[in-house]
mmCIF file with all atom_site columns, C-alpha atoms in Angstrom:
data_model
loop_
_atom_site.group_PDB
_atom_site.id
_atom_site.type_symbol
_atom_site.label_atom_id
_atom_site.label_alt_id
_atom_site.label_comp_id
_atom_site.label_asym_id
_atom_site.label_entity_id
_atom_site.label_seq_id
_atom_site.pdbx_PDB_ins_code
_atom_site.Cartn_x
_atom_site.Cartn_y
_atom_site.Cartn_z
_atom_site.occupancy
_atom_site.B_iso_or_equiv
_atom_site.pdbx_formal_charge
_atom_site.auth_seq_id
_atom_site.auth_comp_id
_atom_site.auth_asym_id
_atom_site.auth_atom_id
_atom_site.pdbx_PDB_model_num
ATOM 1   C CA . UNK A 1 1   ? -4.432  17.330  -43.862 1.00 0.00 ? 16  UNK A CA 1
ATOM 2   C CA . UNK A 1 2   ? -5.001  18.474  -40.282 1.00 0.00 ? 17  UNK A CA 1
ATOM 3   C CA . UNK A 1 3   ? -8.236  16.438  -40.041 1.00 0.00 ? 18  UNK A CA 1
ATOM 4   C CA . UNK A 1 4   ? -6.453  13.233  -41.074 1.00 0.00 ? 19  UNK A CA 1
ATOM 5   C CA . UNK A 1 5   ? -3.682  13.918  -38.517 1.00 0.00 ? 20  UNK A CA 1
ATOM 6   C CA . UNK A 1 6   ? -6.301  14.404  -35.790 1.00 0.00 ? 21  UNK A CA 1
ATOM 7   C CA . UNK A 1 7   ? -8.083  11.212  -36.827 1.00 0.00 ? 22  UNK A CA 1
ATOM 8   C CA . UNK A 1 8   ? -4.777  9.313   -36.732 1.00 0.00 ? 23  UNK A CA 1
ATOM 9   C CA . UNK A 1 9   ? -3.974  10.635  -33.236 1.00 0.00 ? 24  UNK A CA 1
ATOM 10  C CA . UNK A 1 10  ? -7.438  9.575   -32.060 1.00 0.00 ? 25  UNK A CA 1
ATOM 11  C CA . UNK A 1 11  ? -6.848  6.131   -33.555 1.00 0.00 ? 26  UNK A CA 1
ATOM 12  C CA . UNK A 1 12  ? -3.684  5.641   -31.486 1.00 0.00 ? 27  UNK A CA 1
ATOM 13  C CA . UNK A 1 13  ? -4.970  7.073   -28.240 1.00 0.00 ? 28  UNK A CA 1
ATOM 14  C CA . UNK A 1 14  ? -4.695  5.069   -25.079 1.00 0.00 ? 29  UNK A CA 1
ATOM 15  C CA . UNK A 1 15  ? -7.825  3.077   -24.350 1.00 0.00 ? 30  UNK A CA 1
ATOM 16  C CA . UNK A 1 16  ? -8.992  1.765   -20.983 1.00 0.00 ? 31  UNK A CA 1
ATOM 17  C CA . UNK A 1 17  ? -8.544  -1.978  -20.632 1.00 0.00 ? 32  UNK A CA 1
ATOM 18  C CA . UNK A 1 18  ? -11.476 -4.341  -20.174 1.00 0.00 ? 33  UNK A CA 1
ATOM 19  C CA . UNK A 1 19  ? -10.457 -7.443  -18.229 1.00 0.00 ? 34  UNK A CA 1
ATOM 20  C CA . UNK A 1 20  ? -10.506 -10.584 -20.383 1.00 0.00 ? 35  UNK A CA 1
ATOM 21  C CA . UNK A 1 21  ? -11.592 -13.609 -18.361 1.00 0.00 ? 36  UNK A CA 1
ATOM 22  C CA . UNK A 1 22  ? -12.115 -16.428 -20.874 1.00 0.00 ? 37  UNK A CA 1
ATOM 23  C CA . UNK A 1 23  ? -10.289 -17.794 -23.888 1.00 0.00 ? 38  UNK A CA 1
ATOM 24  C CA . UNK A 1 24  ? -13.230 -16.604 -25.990 1.00 0.00 ? 39  UNK A CA 1
ATOM 25  C CA . UNK A 1 25  ? -12.702 -13.048 -24.662 1.00 0.00 ? 40  UNK A CA 1
ATOM 26  C CA . UNK A 1 26  ? -9.000  -13.238 -25.546 1.00 0.00 ? 41  UNK A CA 1
ATOM 27  C CA . UNK A 1 27  ? -9.610  -14.639 -29.036 1.00 0.00 ? 42  UNK A CA 1
ATOM 28  C CA . UNK A 1 28  ? -12.209 -11.934 -29.733 1.00 0.00 ? 43  UNK A CA 1
ATOM 29  C CA . UNK A 1 29  ? -9.795  -9.249  -28.472 1.00 0.00 ? 44  UNK A CA 1
ATOM 30  C CA . UNK A 1 30  ? -6.949  -10.616 -30.648 1.00 0.00 ? 45  UNK A CA 1
ATOM 31  C CA . UNK A 1 31  ? -9.221  -10.612 -33.698 1.00 0.00 ? 46  UNK A CA 1
ATOM 32  C CA . UNK A 1 32  ? -10.335 -7.020  -33.079 1.00 0.00 ? 47  UNK A CA 1
ATOM 33  C CA . UNK A 1 33  ? -6.774  -5.873  -32.341 1.00 0.00 ? 48  UNK A CA 1
ATOM 34  C CA . UNK A 1 34  ? -5.513  -7.446  -35.594 1.00 0.00 ? 49  UNK A CA 1
ATOM 35  C CA . UNK A 1 35  ? -8.195  -5.620  -37.582 1.00 0.00 ? 50  UNK A CA 1
ATOM 36  C CA . UNK A 1 36  ? -7.465  -2.304  -35.838 1.00 0.00 ? 51  UNK A CA 1
ATOM 37  C CA . UNK A 1 37  ? -3.723  -2.700  -36.373 1.00 0.00 ? 52  UNK A CA 1
ATOM 38  C CA . UNK A 1 38  ? -4.089  -3.575  -40.071 1.00 0.00 ? 53  UNK A CA 1
ATOM 39  C CA . UNK A 1 39  ? -6.263  -0.512  -40.543 1.00 0.00 ? 54  UNK A CA 1
ATOM 40  C CA . UNK A 1 40  ? -3.840  1.736   -38.639 1.00 0.00 ? 55  UNK A CA 1
ATOM 41  C CA . UNK A 1 41  ? -0.645  0.501   -40.256 1.00 0.00 ? 56  UNK A CA 1
ATOM 42  C CA . UNK A 1 42  ? -0.920  1.190   -43.962 1.00 0.00 ? 57  UNK A CA 1
ATOM 43  C CA . UNK A 1 43  ? 2.814   0.876   -44.636 1.00 0.00 ? 58  UNK A CA 1
ATOM 44  C CA . UNK A 1 44  ? 4.084   -1.146  -41.711 1.00 0.00 ? 59  UNK A CA 1
ATOM 45  C CA . UNK A 1 45  ? 7.714   -1.020  -40.684 1.00 0.00 ? 60  UNK A CA 1
ATOM 46  C CA . UNK A 1 46  ? 8.542   -4.721  -40.528 1.00 0.00 ? 61  UNK A CA 1
ATOM 47  C CA . UNK A 1 47  ? 8.567   -5.742  -36.906 1.00 0.00 ? 62  UNK A CA 1
ATOM 48  C CA . UNK A 1 48  ? 8.053   -2.242  -35.477 1.00 0.00 ? 63  UNK A CA 1
ATOM 49  C CA . UNK A 1 49  ? 4.299   -2.185  -34.880 1.00 0.00 ? 64  UNK A CA 1
ATOM 50  C CA . UNK A 1 50  ? 2.164   -3.764  -32.202 1.00 0.00 ? 65  UNK A CA 1
ATOM 51  C CA . UNK A 1 51  ? 0.476   -2.793  -28.979 1.00 0.00 ? 66  UNK A CA 1
ATOM 52  C CA . UNK A 1 52  ? 1.568   -1.206  -25.740 1.00 0.00 ? 67  UNK A CA 1
ATOM 53  C CA . UNK A 1 53  ? -0.010  -2.331  -22.476 1.00 0.00 ? 68  UNK A CA 1
ATOM 54  C CA . UNK A 1 54  ? 0.275   0.187   -19.624 1.00 0.00 ? 69  UNK A CA 1
ATOM 55  C CA . UNK A 1 55  ? 0.256   -1.747  -16.359 1.00 0.00 ? 70  UNK A CA 1
ATOM 56  C CA . UNK A 1 56  ? -1.809  -0.607  -13.390 1.00 0.00 ? 71  UNK A CA 1
ATOM 57  C CA . UNK A 1 57  ? 1.138   -0.895  -10.979 1.00 0.00 ? 72  UNK A CA 1
ATOM 58  C CA . UNK A 1 58  ? 3.707   0.748   -13.252 1.00 0.00 ? 73  UNK A CA 1
ATOM 59  C CA . UNK A 1 59  ? 5.568   0.119   -16.461 1.00 0.00 ? 74  UNK A CA 1
ATOM 60  C CA . UNK A 1 60  ? 4.660   -0.943  -19.956 1.00 0.00 ? 75  UNK A CA 1
ATOM 61  C CA . UNK A 1 61  ? 4.821   -4.064  -22.081 1.00 0.00 ? 76  UNK A CA 1
ATOM 62  C CA . UNK A 1 62  ? 5.150   -3.712  -25.854 1.00 0.00 ? 77  UNK A CA 1
ATOM 63  C CA . UNK A 1 63  ? 3.821   -6.695  -27.822 1.00 0.00 ? 78  UNK A CA 1
ATOM 64  C CA . UNK A 1 64  ? 4.607   -7.546  -31.435 1.00 0.00 ? 79  UNK A CA 1
ATOM 65  C CA . UNK A 1 65  ? 3.456   -10.702 -33.197 1.00 0.00 ? 80  UNK A CA 1
ATOM 66  C CA . UNK A 1 66  ? 5.213   -12.185 -36.197 1.00 0.00 ? 81  UNK A CA 1
ATOM 67  C CA . UNK A 1 67  ? 3.518   -13.470 -39.335 1.00 0.00 ? 82  UNK A CA 1
ATOM 68  C CA . UNK A 1 68  ? 3.871   -16.956 -37.860 1.00 0.00 ? 83  UNK A CA 1
ATOM 69  C CA . UNK A 1 69  ? 2.043   -15.877 -34.700 1.00 0.00 ? 84  UNK A CA 1
ATOM 70  C CA . UNK A 1 70  ? 5.034   -15.835 -32.349 1.00 0.00 ? 85  UNK A CA 1
ATOM 71  C CA . UNK A 1 71  ? 5.111   -13.017 -29.802 1.00 0.00 ? 86  UNK A CA 1
ATOM 72  C CA . UNK A 1 72  ? 7.902   -10.637 -28.928 1.00 0.00 ? 87  UNK A CA 1
ATOM 73  C CA . UNK A 1 73  ? 7.560   -8.715  -25.659 1.00 0.00 ? 88  UNK A CA 1
ATOM 74  C CA . UNK A 1 74  ? 9.554   -5.683  -24.626 1.00 0.00 ? 89  UNK A CA 1
ATOM 75  C CA . UNK A 1 75  ? 9.037   -5.350  -20.868 1.00 0.00 ? 90  UNK A CA 1
ATOM 76  C CA . UNK A 1 76  ? 10.203  -1.935  -19.667 1.00 0.00 ? 91  UNK A CA 1
ATOM 77  C CA . UNK A 1 77  ? 12.372  -1.812  -16.525 1.00 0.00 ? 92  UNK A CA 1
ATOM 78  C CA . UNK A 1 78  ? 9.449   -0.231  -14.615 1.00 0.00 ? 93  UNK A CA 1
ATOM 79  C CA . UNK A 1 79  ? 7.385   -3.331  -15.447 1.00 0.00 ? 94  UNK A CA 1
ATOM 80  C CA . UNK A 1 80  ? 10.017  -5.868  -14.354 1.00 0.00 ? 95  UNK A CA 1
ATOM 81  C CA . UNK A 1 81  ? 7.777   -6.720  -11.389 1.00 0.00 ? 96  UNK A CA 1
ATOM 82  C CA . UNK A 1 82  ? 5.474   -8.582  -13.814 1.00 0.00 ? 97  UNK A CA 1
ATOM 83  C CA . UNK A 1 83  ? 8.204   -11.069 -14.872 1.00 0.00 ? 98  UNK A CA 1
ATOM 84  C CA . UNK A 1 84  ? 6.978   -13.868 -12.546 1.00 0.00 ? 99  UNK A CA 1
ATOM 85  C CA . UNK A 1 85  ? 3.436   -13.456 -13.898 1.00 0.00 ? 100 UNK A CA 1
ATOM 86  C CA . UNK A 1 86  ? 4.610   -13.742 -17.513 1.00 0.00 ? 101 UNK A CA 1
ATOM 87  C CA . UNK A 1 87  ? 6.699   -16.814 -16.654 1.00 0.00 ? 102 UNK A CA 1
ATOM 88  C CA . UNK A 1 88  ? 3.829   -18.486 -14.781 1.00 0.00 ? 103 UNK A CA 1
ATOM 89  C CA . UNK A 1 89  ? 1.214   -17.660 -17.424 1.00 0.00 ? 104 UNK A CA 1
ATOM 90  C CA . UNK A 1 90  ? 3.297   -18.835 -20.381 1.00 0.00 ? 105 UNK A CA 1
ATOM 91  C CA . UNK A 1 91  ? 5.438   -21.576 -18.844 1.00 0.00 ? 106 UNK A CA 1
ATOM 92  C CA . UNK A 1 92  ? 8.515   -19.869 -20.319 1.00 0.00 ? 107 UNK A CA 1
ATOM 93  C CA . UNK A 1 93  ? 11.681  -19.037 -18.414 1.00 0.00 ? 108 UNK A CA 1
ATOM 94  C CA . UNK A 1 94  ? 12.498  -15.331 -18.035 1.00 0.00 ? 109 UNK A CA 1
ATOM 95  C CA . UNK A 1 95  ? 15.154  -14.075 -20.465 1.00 0.00 ? 110 UNK A CA 1
ATOM 96  C CA . UNK A 1 96  ? 18.381  -12.429 -19.355 1.00 0.00 ? 111 UNK A CA 1
ATOM 97  C CA . UNK A 1 97  ? 17.150  -9.138  -20.855 1.00 0.00 ? 112 UNK A CA 1
ATOM 98  C CA . UNK A 1 98  ? 13.846  -7.272  -21.009 1.00 0.00 ? 113 UNK A CA 1
ATOM 99  C CA . UNK A 1 99  ? 12.958  -8.896  -24.355 1.00 0.00 ? 114 UNK A CA 1
ATOM 100 C CA . UNK A 1 100 ? 10.852  -12.058 -24.301 1.00 0.00 ? 115 UNK A CA 1
ATOM 101 C CA . UNK A 1 101 ? 10.352  -14.329 -27.315 1.00 0.00 ? 116 UNK A CA 1
ATOM 102 C CA . UNK A 1 102 ? 7.258   -16.501 -26.911 1.00 0.00 ? 117 UNK A CA 1
ATOM 103 C CA . UNK A 1 103 ? 5.740   -19.159 -29.148 1.00 0.00 ? 118 UNK A CA 1
ATOM 104 C CA . UNK A 1 104 ? 2.431   -18.031 -30.617 1.00 0.00 ? 119 UNK A CA 1
ATOM 105 C CA . UNK A 1 105 ? 0.547   -20.740 -28.794 1.00 0.00 ? 120 UNK A CA 1
ATOM 106 C CA . UNK A 1 106 ? 1.274   -18.899 -25.537 1.00 0.00 ? 121 UNK A CA 1
ATOM 107 C CA . UNK A 1 107 ? -0.401  -15.609 -26.489 1.00 0.00 ? 122 UNK A CA 1
ATOM 108 C CA . UNK A 1 108 ? -3.812  -16.572 -25.080 1.00 0.00 ? 123 UNK A CA 1
ATOM 109 C CA . UNK A 1 109 ? -2.268  -17.680 -21.791 1.00 0.00 ? 124 UNK A CA 1
ATOM 110 C CA . UNK A 1 110 ? -0.173  -14.505 -21.650 1.00 0.00 ? 125 UNK A CA 1
ATOM 111 C CA . UNK A 1 111 ? -3.197  -12.247 -22.101 1.00 0.00 ? 126 UNK A CA 1
ATOM 112 C CA . UNK A 1 112 ? -5.276  -14.196 -19.578 1.00 0.00 ? 127 UNK A CA 1
ATOM 113 C CA . UNK A 1 113 ? -2.431  -13.965 -17.055 1.00 0.00 ? 128 UNK A CA 1
ATOM 114 C CA . UNK A 1 114 ? -1.832  -10.245 -17.559 1.00 0.00 ? 129 UNK A CA 1
ATOM 115 C CA . UNK A 1 115 ? -5.403  -9.093  -18.124 1.00 0.00 ? 130 UNK A CA 1
ATOM 116 C CA . UNK A 1 116 ? -6.234  -8.042  -14.564 1.00 0.00 ? 131 UNK A CA 1
ATOM 117 C CA . UNK A 1 117 ? -2.920  -6.122  -14.340 1.00 0.00 ? 132 UNK A CA 1
ATOM 118 C CA . UNK A 1 118 ? -3.416  -4.006  -17.484 1.00 0.00 ? 133 UNK A CA 1
ATOM 119 C CA . UNK A 1 119 ? -4.739  -0.476  -17.076 1.00 0.00 ? 134 UNK A CA 1
ATOM 120 C CA . UNK A 1 120 ? -4.850  0.594   -20.732 1.00 0.00 ? 135 UNK A CA 1
ATOM 121 C CA . UNK A 1 121 ? -3.588  -0.225  -24.210 1.00 0.00 ? 136 UNK A CA 1
ATOM 122 C CA . UNK A 1 122 ? -2.653  1.628   -27.377 1.00 0.00 ? 137 UNK A CA 1
ATOM 123 C CA . UNK A 1 123 ? -1.468  0.773   -30.871 1.00 0.00 ? 138 UNK A CA 1
ATOM 124 C CA . UNK A 1 124 ? 2.180   1.548   -31.596 1.00 0.00 ? 139 UNK A CA 1
ATOM 125 C CA . UNK A 1 125 ? 3.509   1.844   -35.134 1.00 0.00 ? 140 UNK A CA 1
ATOM 126 C CA . UNK A 1 126 ? 7.208   2.463   -34.604 1.00 0.00 ? 141 UNK A CA 1
ATOM 127 C CA . UNK A 1 127 ? 8.738   0.636   -31.633 1.00 0.00 ? 142 UNK A CA 1
ATOM 128 C CA . UNK A 1 128 ? 12.258  -0.778  -31.856 1.00 0.00 ? 143 UNK A CA 1
ATOM 129 C CA . UNK A 1 129 ? 11.359  -4.454  -31.320 1.00 0.00 ? 144 UNK A CA 1
ATOM 130 C CA . UNK A 1 130 ? 13.816  -5.775  -33.943 1.00 0.00 ? 145 UNK A CA 1
ATOM 131 C CA . UNK A 1 131 ? 16.714  -3.579  -32.847 1.00 0.00 ? 146 UNK A CA 1
ATOM 132 C CA . UNK A 1 132 ? 16.473  -4.735  -29.258 1.00 0.00 ? 147 UNK A CA 1
ATOM 133 C CA . UNK A 1 133 ? 15.756  -8.310  -30.308 1.00 0.00 ? 148 UNK A CA 1
ATOM 134 C CA . UNK A 1 134 ? 18.891  -8.387  -32.455 1.00 0.00 ? 149 UNK A CA 1
ATOM 135 C CA . UNK A 1 135 ? 20.965  -7.004  -29.558 1.00 0.00 ? 150 UNK A CA 1
ATOM 136 C CA . UNK A 1 136 ? 19.444  -9.581  -27.208 1.00 0.00 ? 151 UNK A CA 1
ATOM 137 C CA . UNK A 1 137 ? 20.140  -12.487 -29.569 1.00 0.00 ? 152 UNK A CA 1
ATOM 138 C CA . UNK A 1 138 ? 23.718  -11.332 -30.175 1.00 0.00 ? 153 UNK A CA 1
ATOM 139 C CA . UNK A 1 139 ? 24.385  -10.868 -26.454 1.00 0.00 ? 154 UNK A CA 1
#
């Protein structure tokens, strides 16, 4: 059992980011990420898995995509400085809270806009995307 726990920890370790500079790079990264996530999440908690981007200048962004391809971002307070970049890259207005809801068609633009600002990434399997999203939508 210990070997499988060690393998699982290795699977979720933080990985250095490689800057994505073309739409092809982004599409290839999305495809690889989807495969890695499906392999890592055997019994997914609906809406609680995704990826965490650690930003080079501080803070983190948690990304979850729905079955329809829409993106939900949880931008930590330490990463609030990146709000103008997200807005410019996606053409979406900033929300009143730290939770962004983006149409799936904006994911490529988002990743191209953020790519040079990301230091590392890791898979997350239990982040409270839905809880915060529900609070944001009710508020």
